[in-house]
Coordinates of C-alpha atoms in Angstrom, one line a residue:
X1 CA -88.2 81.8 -52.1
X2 CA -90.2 84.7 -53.1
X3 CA -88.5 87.8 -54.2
X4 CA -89.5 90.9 -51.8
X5 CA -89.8 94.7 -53.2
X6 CA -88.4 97.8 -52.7
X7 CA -90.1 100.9 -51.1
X8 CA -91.9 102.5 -54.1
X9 CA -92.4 99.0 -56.3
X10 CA -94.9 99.0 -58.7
X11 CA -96.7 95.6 -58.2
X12 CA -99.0 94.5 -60.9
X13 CA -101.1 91.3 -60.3
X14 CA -101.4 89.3 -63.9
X15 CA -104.5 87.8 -65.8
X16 CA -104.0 85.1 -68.2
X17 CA -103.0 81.9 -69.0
X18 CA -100.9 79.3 -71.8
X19 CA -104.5 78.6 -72.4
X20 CA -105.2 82.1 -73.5
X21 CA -101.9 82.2 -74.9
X22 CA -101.4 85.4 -73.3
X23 CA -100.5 87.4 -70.1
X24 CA -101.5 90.8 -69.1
X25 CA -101.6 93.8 -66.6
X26 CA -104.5 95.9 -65.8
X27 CA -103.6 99.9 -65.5
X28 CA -105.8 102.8 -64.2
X29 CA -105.2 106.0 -66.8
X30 CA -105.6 109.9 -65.7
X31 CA -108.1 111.1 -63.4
X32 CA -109.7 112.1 -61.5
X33 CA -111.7 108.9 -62.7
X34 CA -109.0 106.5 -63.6
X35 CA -109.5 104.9 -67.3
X36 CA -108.9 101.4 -66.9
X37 CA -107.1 99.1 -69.6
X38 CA -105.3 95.7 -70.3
X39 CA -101.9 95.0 -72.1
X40 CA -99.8 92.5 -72.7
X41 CA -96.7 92.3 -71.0
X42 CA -94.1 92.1 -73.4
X43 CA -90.0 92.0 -72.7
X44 CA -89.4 91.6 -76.2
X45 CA -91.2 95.3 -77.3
X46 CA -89.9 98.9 -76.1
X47 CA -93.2 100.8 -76.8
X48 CA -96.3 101.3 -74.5
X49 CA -99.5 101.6 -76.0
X50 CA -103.4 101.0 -75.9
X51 CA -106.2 102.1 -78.1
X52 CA -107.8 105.5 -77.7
X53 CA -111.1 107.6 -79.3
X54 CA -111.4 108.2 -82.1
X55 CA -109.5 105.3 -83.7
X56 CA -110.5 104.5 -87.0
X57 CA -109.7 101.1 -86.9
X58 CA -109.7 99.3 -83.6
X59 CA -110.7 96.2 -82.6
X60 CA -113.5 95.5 -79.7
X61 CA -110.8 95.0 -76.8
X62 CA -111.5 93.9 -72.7
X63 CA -112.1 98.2 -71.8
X64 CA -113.4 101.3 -73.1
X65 CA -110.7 102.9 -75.7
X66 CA -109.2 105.6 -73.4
X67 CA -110.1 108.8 -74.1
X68 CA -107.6 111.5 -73.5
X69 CA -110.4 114.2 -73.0
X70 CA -112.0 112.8 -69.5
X71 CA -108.5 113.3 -67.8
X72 CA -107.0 116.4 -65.9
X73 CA -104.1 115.2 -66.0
X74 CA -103.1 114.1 -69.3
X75 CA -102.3 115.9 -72.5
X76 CA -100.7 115.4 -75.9
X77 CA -96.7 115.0 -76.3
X78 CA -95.9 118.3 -78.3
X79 CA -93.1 118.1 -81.5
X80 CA -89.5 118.8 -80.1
X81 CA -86.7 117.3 -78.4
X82 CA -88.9 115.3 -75.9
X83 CA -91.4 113.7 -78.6
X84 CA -90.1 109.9 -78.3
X85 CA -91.8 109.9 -82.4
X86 CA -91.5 111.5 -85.0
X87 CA -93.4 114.8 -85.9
X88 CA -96.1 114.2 -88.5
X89 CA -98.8 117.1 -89.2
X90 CA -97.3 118.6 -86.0
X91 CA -97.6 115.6 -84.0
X92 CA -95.8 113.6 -81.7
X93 CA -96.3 110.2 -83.6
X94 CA -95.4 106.8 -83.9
X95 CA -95.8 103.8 -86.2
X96 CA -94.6 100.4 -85.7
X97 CA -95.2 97.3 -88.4
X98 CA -94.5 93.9 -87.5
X99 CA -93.3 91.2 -89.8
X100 CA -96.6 89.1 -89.2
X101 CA -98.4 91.6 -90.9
X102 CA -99.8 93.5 -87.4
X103 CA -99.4 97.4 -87.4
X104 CA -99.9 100.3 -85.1
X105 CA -100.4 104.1 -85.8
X106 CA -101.0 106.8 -83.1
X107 CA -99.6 109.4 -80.9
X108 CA -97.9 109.9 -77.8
X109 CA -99.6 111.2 -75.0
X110 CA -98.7 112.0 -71.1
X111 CA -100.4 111.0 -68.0
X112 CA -100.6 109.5 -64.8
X113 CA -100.5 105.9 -64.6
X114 CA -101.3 103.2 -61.7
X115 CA -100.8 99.3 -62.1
X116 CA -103.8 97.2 -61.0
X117 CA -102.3 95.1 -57.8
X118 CA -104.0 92.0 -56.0
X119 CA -104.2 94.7 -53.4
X120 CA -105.3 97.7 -55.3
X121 CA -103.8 100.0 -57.1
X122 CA -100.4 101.2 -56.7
X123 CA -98.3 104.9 -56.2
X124 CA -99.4 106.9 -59.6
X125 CA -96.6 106.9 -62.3
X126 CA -96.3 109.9 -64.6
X127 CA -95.8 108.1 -68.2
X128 CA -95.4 108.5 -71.5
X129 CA -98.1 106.3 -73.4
X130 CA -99.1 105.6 -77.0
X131 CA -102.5 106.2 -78.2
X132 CA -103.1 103.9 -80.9
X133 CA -105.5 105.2 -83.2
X134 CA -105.2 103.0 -86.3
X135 CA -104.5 98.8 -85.4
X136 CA -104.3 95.6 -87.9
X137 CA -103.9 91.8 -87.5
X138 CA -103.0 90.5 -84.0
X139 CA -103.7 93.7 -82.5
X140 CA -107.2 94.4 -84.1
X141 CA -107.8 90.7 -83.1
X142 CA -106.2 90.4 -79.5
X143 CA -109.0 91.0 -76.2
X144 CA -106.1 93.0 -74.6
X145 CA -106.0 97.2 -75.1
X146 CA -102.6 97.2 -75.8
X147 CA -99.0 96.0 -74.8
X148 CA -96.9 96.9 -72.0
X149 CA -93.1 97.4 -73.7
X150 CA -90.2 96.0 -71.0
X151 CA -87.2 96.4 -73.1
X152 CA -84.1 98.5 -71.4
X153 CA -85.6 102.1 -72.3
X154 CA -84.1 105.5 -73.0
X155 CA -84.6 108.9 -73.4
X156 CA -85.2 108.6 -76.5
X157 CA -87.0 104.8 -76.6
X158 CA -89.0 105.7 -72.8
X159 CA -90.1 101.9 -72.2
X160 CA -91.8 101.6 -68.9
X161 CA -88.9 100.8 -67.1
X162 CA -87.2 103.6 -68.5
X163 CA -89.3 105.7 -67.2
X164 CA -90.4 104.1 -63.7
X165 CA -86.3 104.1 -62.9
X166 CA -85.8 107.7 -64.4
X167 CA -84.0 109.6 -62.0
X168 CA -85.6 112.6 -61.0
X169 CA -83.4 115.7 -59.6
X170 CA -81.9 115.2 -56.5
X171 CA -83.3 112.0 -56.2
X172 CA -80.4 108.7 -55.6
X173 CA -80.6 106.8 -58.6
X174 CA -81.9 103.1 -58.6
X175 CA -81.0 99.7 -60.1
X176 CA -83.0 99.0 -62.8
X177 CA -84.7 95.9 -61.5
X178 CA -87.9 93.7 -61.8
X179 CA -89.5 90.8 -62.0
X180 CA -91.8 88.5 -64.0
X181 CA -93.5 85.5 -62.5
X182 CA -95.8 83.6 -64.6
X183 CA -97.9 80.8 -62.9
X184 CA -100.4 78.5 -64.5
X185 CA -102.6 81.1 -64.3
X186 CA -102.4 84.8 -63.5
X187 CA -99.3 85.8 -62.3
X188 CA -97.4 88.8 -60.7
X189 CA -95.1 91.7 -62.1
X190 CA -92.8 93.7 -59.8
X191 CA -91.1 96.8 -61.2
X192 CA -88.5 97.2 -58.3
X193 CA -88.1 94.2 -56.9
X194 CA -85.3 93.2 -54.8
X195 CA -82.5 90.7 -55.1
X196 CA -81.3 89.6 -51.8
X197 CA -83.0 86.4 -52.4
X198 CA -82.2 84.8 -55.7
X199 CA -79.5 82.4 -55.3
X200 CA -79.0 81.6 -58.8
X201 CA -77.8 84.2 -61.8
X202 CA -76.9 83.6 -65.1
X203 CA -75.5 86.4 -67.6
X204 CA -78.3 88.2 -69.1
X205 CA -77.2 89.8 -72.8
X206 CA -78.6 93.2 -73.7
X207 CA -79.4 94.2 -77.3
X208 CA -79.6 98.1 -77.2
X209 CA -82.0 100.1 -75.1
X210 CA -85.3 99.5 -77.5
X211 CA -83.6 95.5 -78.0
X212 CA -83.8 92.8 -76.4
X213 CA -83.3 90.4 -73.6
X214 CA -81.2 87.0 -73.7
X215 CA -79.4 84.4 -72.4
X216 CA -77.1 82.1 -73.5
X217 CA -78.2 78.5 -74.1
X218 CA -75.5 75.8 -73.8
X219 CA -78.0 72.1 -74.1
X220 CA -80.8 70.7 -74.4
X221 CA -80.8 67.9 -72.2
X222 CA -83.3 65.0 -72.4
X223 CA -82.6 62.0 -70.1
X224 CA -79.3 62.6 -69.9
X225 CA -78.3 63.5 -73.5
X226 CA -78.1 66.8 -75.4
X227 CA -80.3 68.2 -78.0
X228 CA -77.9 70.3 -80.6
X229 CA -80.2 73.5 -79.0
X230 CA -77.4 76.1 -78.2
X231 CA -77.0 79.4 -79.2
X232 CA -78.0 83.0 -77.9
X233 CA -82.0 82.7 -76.8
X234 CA -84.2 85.3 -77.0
X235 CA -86.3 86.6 -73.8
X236 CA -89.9 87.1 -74.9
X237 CA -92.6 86.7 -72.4
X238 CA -95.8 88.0 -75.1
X239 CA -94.4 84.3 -77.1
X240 CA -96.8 81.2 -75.9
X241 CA -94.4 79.1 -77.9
X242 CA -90.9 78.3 -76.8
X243 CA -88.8 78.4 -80.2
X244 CA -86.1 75.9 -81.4
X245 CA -83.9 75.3 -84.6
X246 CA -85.6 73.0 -86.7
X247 CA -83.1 70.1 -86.3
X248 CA -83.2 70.1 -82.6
X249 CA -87.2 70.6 -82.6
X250 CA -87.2 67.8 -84.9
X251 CA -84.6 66.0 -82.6
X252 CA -86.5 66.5 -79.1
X253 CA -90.0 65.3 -80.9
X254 CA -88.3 61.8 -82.3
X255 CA -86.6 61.0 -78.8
X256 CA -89.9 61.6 -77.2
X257 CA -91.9 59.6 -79.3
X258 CA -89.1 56.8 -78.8
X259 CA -89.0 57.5 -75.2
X260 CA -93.1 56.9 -74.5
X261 CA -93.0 53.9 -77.0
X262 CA -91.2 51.9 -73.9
X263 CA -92.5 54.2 -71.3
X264 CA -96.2 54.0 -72.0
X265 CA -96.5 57.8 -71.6
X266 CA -99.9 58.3 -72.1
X267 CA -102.4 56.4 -74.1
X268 CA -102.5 58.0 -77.4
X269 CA -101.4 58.5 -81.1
X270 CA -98.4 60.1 -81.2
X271 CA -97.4 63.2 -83.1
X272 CA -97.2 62.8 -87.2
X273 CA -94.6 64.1 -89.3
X274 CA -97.4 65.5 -91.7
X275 CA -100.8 66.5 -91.6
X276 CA -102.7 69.8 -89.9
X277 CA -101.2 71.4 -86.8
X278 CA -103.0 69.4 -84.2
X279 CA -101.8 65.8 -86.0
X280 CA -98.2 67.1 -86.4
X281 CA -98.0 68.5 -82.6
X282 CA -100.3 66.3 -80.4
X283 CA -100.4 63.7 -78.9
X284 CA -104.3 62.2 -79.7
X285 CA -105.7 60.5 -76.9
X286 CA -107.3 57.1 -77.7
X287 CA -111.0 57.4 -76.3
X288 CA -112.6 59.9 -73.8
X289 CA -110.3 59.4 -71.2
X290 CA -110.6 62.6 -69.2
X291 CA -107.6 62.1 -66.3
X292 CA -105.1 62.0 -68.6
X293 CA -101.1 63.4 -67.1
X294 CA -98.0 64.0 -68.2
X295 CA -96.1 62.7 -65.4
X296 CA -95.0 60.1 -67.6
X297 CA -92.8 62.1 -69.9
X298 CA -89.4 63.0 -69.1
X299 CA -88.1 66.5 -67.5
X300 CA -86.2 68.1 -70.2
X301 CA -83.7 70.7 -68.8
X302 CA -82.0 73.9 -69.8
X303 CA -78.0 74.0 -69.5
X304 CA -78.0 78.2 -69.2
X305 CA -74.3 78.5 -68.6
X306 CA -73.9 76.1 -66.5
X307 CA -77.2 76.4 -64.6
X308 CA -79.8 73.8 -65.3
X309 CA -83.1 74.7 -65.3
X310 CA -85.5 72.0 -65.8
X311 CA -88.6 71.8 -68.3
X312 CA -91.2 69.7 -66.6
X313 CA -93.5 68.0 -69.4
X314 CA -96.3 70.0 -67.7
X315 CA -94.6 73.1 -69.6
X316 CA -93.9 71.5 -73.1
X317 CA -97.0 69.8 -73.3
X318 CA -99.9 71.8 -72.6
X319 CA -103.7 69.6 -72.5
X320 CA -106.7 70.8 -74.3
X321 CA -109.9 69.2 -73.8
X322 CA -112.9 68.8 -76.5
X323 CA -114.7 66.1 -78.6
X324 CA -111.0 64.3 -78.5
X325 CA -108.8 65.1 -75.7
X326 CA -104.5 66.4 -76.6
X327 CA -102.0 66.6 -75.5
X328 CA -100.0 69.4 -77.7
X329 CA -96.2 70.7 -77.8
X330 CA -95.7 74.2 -76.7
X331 CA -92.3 74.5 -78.7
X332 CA -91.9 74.2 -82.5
X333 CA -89.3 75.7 -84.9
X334 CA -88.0 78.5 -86.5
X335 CA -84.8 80.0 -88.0
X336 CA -82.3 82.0 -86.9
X337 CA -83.8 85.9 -85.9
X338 CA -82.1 88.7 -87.1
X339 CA -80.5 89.8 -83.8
X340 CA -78.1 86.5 -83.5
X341 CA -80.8 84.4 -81.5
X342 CA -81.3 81.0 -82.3
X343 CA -83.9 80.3 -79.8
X344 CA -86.8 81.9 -78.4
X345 CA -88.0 81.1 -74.5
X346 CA -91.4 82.0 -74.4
X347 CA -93.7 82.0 -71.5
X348 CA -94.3 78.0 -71.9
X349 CA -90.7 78.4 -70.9
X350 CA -91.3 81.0 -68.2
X351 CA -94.4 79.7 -66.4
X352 CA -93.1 78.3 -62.6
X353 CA -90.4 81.0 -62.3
X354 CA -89.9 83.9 -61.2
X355 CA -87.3 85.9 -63.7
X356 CA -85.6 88.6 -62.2
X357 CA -84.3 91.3 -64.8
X358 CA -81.2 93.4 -63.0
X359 CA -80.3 95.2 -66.5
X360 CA -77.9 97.8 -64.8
X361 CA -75.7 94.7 -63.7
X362 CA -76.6 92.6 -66.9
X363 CA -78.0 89.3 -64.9
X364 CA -81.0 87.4 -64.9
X365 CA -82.3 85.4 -62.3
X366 CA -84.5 82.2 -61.3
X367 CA -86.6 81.2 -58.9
X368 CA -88.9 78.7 -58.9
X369 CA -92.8 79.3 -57.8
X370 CA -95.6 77.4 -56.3
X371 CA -98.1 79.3 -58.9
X372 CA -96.6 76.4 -61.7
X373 CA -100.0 74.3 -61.2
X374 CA -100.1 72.3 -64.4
X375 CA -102.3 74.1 -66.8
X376 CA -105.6 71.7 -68.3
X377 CA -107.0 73.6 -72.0
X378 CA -110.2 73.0 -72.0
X379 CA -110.3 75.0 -75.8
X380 CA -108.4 74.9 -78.9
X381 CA -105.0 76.2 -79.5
X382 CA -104.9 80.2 -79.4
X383 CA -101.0 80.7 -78.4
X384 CA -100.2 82.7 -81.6
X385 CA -99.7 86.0 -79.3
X386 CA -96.2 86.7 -81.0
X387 CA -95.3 90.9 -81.4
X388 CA -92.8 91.0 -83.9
X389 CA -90.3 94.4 -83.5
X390 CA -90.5 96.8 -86.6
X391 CA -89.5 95.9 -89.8
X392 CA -86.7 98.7 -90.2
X393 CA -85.3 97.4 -86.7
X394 CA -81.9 95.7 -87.0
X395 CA -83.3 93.5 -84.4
X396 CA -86.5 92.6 -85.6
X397 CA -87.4 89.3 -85.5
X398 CA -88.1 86.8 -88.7
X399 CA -89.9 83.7 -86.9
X400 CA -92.3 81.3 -88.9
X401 CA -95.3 81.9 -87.9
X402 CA -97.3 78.5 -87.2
X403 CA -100.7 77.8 -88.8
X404 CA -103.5 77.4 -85.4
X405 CA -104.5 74.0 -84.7
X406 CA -107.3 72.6 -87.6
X407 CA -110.1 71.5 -85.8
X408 CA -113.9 70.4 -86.3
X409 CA -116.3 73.7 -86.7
X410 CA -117.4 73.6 -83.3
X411 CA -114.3 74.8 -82.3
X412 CA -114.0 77.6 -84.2
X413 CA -115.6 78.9 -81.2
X414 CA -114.1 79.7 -77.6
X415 CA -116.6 77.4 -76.3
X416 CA -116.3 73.7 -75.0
X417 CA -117.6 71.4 -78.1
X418 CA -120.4 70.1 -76.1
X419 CA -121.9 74.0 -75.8
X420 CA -122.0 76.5 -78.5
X421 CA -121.7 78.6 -75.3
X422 CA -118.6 80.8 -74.7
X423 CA -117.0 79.8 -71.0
X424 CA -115.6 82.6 -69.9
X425 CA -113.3 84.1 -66.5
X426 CA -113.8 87.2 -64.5
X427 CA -111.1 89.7 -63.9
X428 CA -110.6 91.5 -60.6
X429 CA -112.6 94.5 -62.4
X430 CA -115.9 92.0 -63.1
X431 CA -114.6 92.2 -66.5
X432 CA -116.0 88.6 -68.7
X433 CA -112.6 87.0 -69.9
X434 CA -114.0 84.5 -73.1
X435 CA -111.0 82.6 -74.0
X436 CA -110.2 83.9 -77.3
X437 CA -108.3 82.3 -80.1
X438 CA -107.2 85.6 -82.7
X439 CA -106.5 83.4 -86.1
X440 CA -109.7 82.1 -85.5
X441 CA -111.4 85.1 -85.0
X442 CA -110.1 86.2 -88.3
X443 CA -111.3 83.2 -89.9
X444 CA -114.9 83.4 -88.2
X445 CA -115.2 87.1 -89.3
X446 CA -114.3 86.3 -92.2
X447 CA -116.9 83.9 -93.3
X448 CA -119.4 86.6 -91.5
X449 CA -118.3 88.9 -93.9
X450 CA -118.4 86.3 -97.1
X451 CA -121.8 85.3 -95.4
X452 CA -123.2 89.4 -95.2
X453 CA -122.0 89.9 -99.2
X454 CA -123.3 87.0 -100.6
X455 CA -126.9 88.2 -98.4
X456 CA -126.7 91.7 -100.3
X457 CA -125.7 90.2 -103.4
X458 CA -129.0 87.8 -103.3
X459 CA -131.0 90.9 -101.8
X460 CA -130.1 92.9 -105.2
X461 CA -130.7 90.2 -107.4
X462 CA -134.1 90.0 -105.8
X463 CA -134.8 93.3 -106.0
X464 CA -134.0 93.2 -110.1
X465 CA -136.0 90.5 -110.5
X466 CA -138.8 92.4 -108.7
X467 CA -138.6 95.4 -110.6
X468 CA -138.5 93.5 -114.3
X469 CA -141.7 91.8 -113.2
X470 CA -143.6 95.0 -111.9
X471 CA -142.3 96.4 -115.2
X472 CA -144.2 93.6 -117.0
X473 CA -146.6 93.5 -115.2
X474 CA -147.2 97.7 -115.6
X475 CA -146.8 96.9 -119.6
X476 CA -149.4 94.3 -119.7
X477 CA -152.0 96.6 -117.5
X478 CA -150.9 99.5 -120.3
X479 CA -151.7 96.8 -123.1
X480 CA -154.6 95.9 -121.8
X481 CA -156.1 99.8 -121.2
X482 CA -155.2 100.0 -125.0

């Protein structure tokens, strides 16, 4: 059943998809000619920001960098008691860094704020919002503007939610509540929503107001035995991967391989235990055959304190289509994270539900969806959209970081590898969505880059050569006056 909303919900529709690796909200900034912008949703962050004018090192993103300046409404946080920074050339600033290497610099900045809904936009939202003005790595790389922080929130950490559920004078206070559903593409989130209808809670564990979300995991089951997966699991929707210890990933992918050897999964090479990302994580289909399922592989399911929640094969195993059709894992391993959690459920884990956040009452709940439809890749891999919490954070997070599939050059492009030409999808707002793949993009540049310098170094090598011979040529002329 579908949750319903409370009177003054923020609804936000969501684009994306575990083939983009990535799912996102469009907002409409200050006015009275509303900026728009995309982020990431993100439970696993506390901070709200997108990139603004005058940044001095932003990627090209989805929108127009907001600029501050063509709104009434909004103006710079001042130093003081309500700067959610710290003060820096008296400014309210911020600066995150991120064990993958990404960083953000900026400042805080306050204005009115509506989420993009499949119905319009919603009932304005006074906000406190970062301005990124200086980005690196995944964020420089990433389509998306920004990220949309869903962690707890407080007066001094003013997540979203924080701030959507702060309780103005007079005014009753409200549950903290809302909901995430991810489908197999787009999806919905609800800041608000109700819970008369979910009929199934489990605890939900609450790191600090800036921390994060989690659950405890009890099994692993796979036809009817346990995986040694337990442990407190991390909530993190901006994750494509789901995250295990590396003996139970290493578990789950030798009883599957021994399951389909009887079962006749699918007609392909199995997984190997060495070679590039797509050979140690795909299943290789043998020929072109284009109407290829996973119904054949087994529904895993979650043992969540004594709820089970199942993981349909058309979650773990995610197809991509090209020269040689795969079928790919979307879990792999990782050690322990620095705040206790042993597992991370991503949205591979999170696509087909509906999750219901009540923080005041510490409980999550599940429902299941229609909007689950087996997702079909027709591109490479691109689900390395992992944000990593601060480096000085005593919950920051310390996951290995995969290397991207190794393909053929033609896919070092978004673009099916029978067209050089991107594919792309259109947002509500017209907006072309290419299908983007950030390590690659790195990569790609790059060689650009390699490709420009090694131009100018030829061009100045020509031009030395050019001037020695006019020289000669002027000394032989002279000689020849003489």
């Amino acid at each position: 059943m579908r949750l319903t909303s409370q009177p003054n919900a923020w609804h936000a529709r969501l684009h994306g998809s575990l083939r983009e690796g990535v799912y996102f909200a469009e907002v409409l900034l200050g006015s009275p000619r509303p900026q728009r912008a995309s982020l990431i949703v993100d439970t696993a962050s506390w901070v709200t920001e997108l990139t603004c004018t005058g940044c001095s090192a932003c990627g090209k993103h989805l929108h127009p960098h907001f600029n501050l300046s063509g709104s009434a409404t909004g103006y710079w946080l001042r130093c003081g008691s309500k700067c959610p920074g710290k003060c820096q050339k008296d400014q309210c600033s911020f600066e995150e860094k991120y064990l993958e290497g990404s960083s953000l610099q900026g400042r805080w900045f306050r204005d009115s704020l509506r989420f993009v809904s499949a119905n319009g936009s919603t009932e304005a939202l006074t906000a406190s919002v970062g301005c990124a003005l200086k980005e690196s790595g995944l964020f420089h790389a990433q389509q998306q503007n920004g990220i949309l922080g869903l962690a707890p929130g407080s007066a001094t950490k003013p997540t979203m939610i924080w701030q959507a559920f702060k309780k103005a004078r007079g005014a009753k206070s409200r549950n903290r509540v809302f909901s995430l559903s991810l489908g197999g593409e787009g999806g919905e989130l609800v800041i608000g929503a109700d819970t008369a209808h979910v009929g199934q809670w489990v605890p939900l564990q609450i790191s600090g107001s800036s921390g994060k979300y989690g659950v405890k995991v009890e099994a692993l089951m796979f036809n009817g035995h346990s995986i040694p997966c337990r442990g407190r699991a991390q909530l993190d929707s901006a994750s494509t991967f789901t995250y295990l210890p590396k003996e139970a990933e290493t578990q789950l992918r030798r009883a599957l391989a021994d399951f389909c050897k009887g079962q006749q999964c699918v007609p392909a090479d199995p997984p190997a235990a060495t070679g590039d990302e797509a050979t140690r994580h795909c299943w290789n289909v043998q020929g072109g055959t284009a109407n290829i399922s996973t119904k054949r592989f087994p529904v895993l399911s979650w043992r969540l304190q004594g709820l089970e929640v199942p993981w349909p094969p058309s979650r773990y195993l995610v197809r991509y289509s090209g020269k040689r059709v795969r079928l790919c894992y979307t879990f792999r391993a990782t050690n322990a994270l620095p705040d206790g959690s042993q597992i991370v459920l991503g949205a591979s884990w999170m696509v087909g539900q509906e999750l219901l956040f009540d923080i005041d009452k510490s409980r999550l709940g599940l429902t299941k969806t229609a909007n689950g439809s087996e997702p079909s890749l027709r591109h490479r891999d691109s689900p390395q959209r992992r944000r990593v919490v601060p480096r000085d954070a005593p919950s920051s997070r310390a996951v290995e970081q995969p290397a991207p599939i190794t393909t053929t050059r033609t896919d070092l492009t978004t673009a099916p590898s029978a067209s050089p030409a991107a594919e792309a999808e259109t947002s509500s707002s017209g907006v072309s969505l290419p299908l983007p793949d950030p390590v690659l993009g790195f990569e790609l540049e790059t060689q650009i880059v390699e490709g420009v310098a090694g131009l100018l170094l030829l061009g100045a090598f020509v031009l030395r050569a050019r001037r020695k011979l006019w020289r000669l040529l002027f000394n032989c002329l002279r000689g020849a006056r003489i």
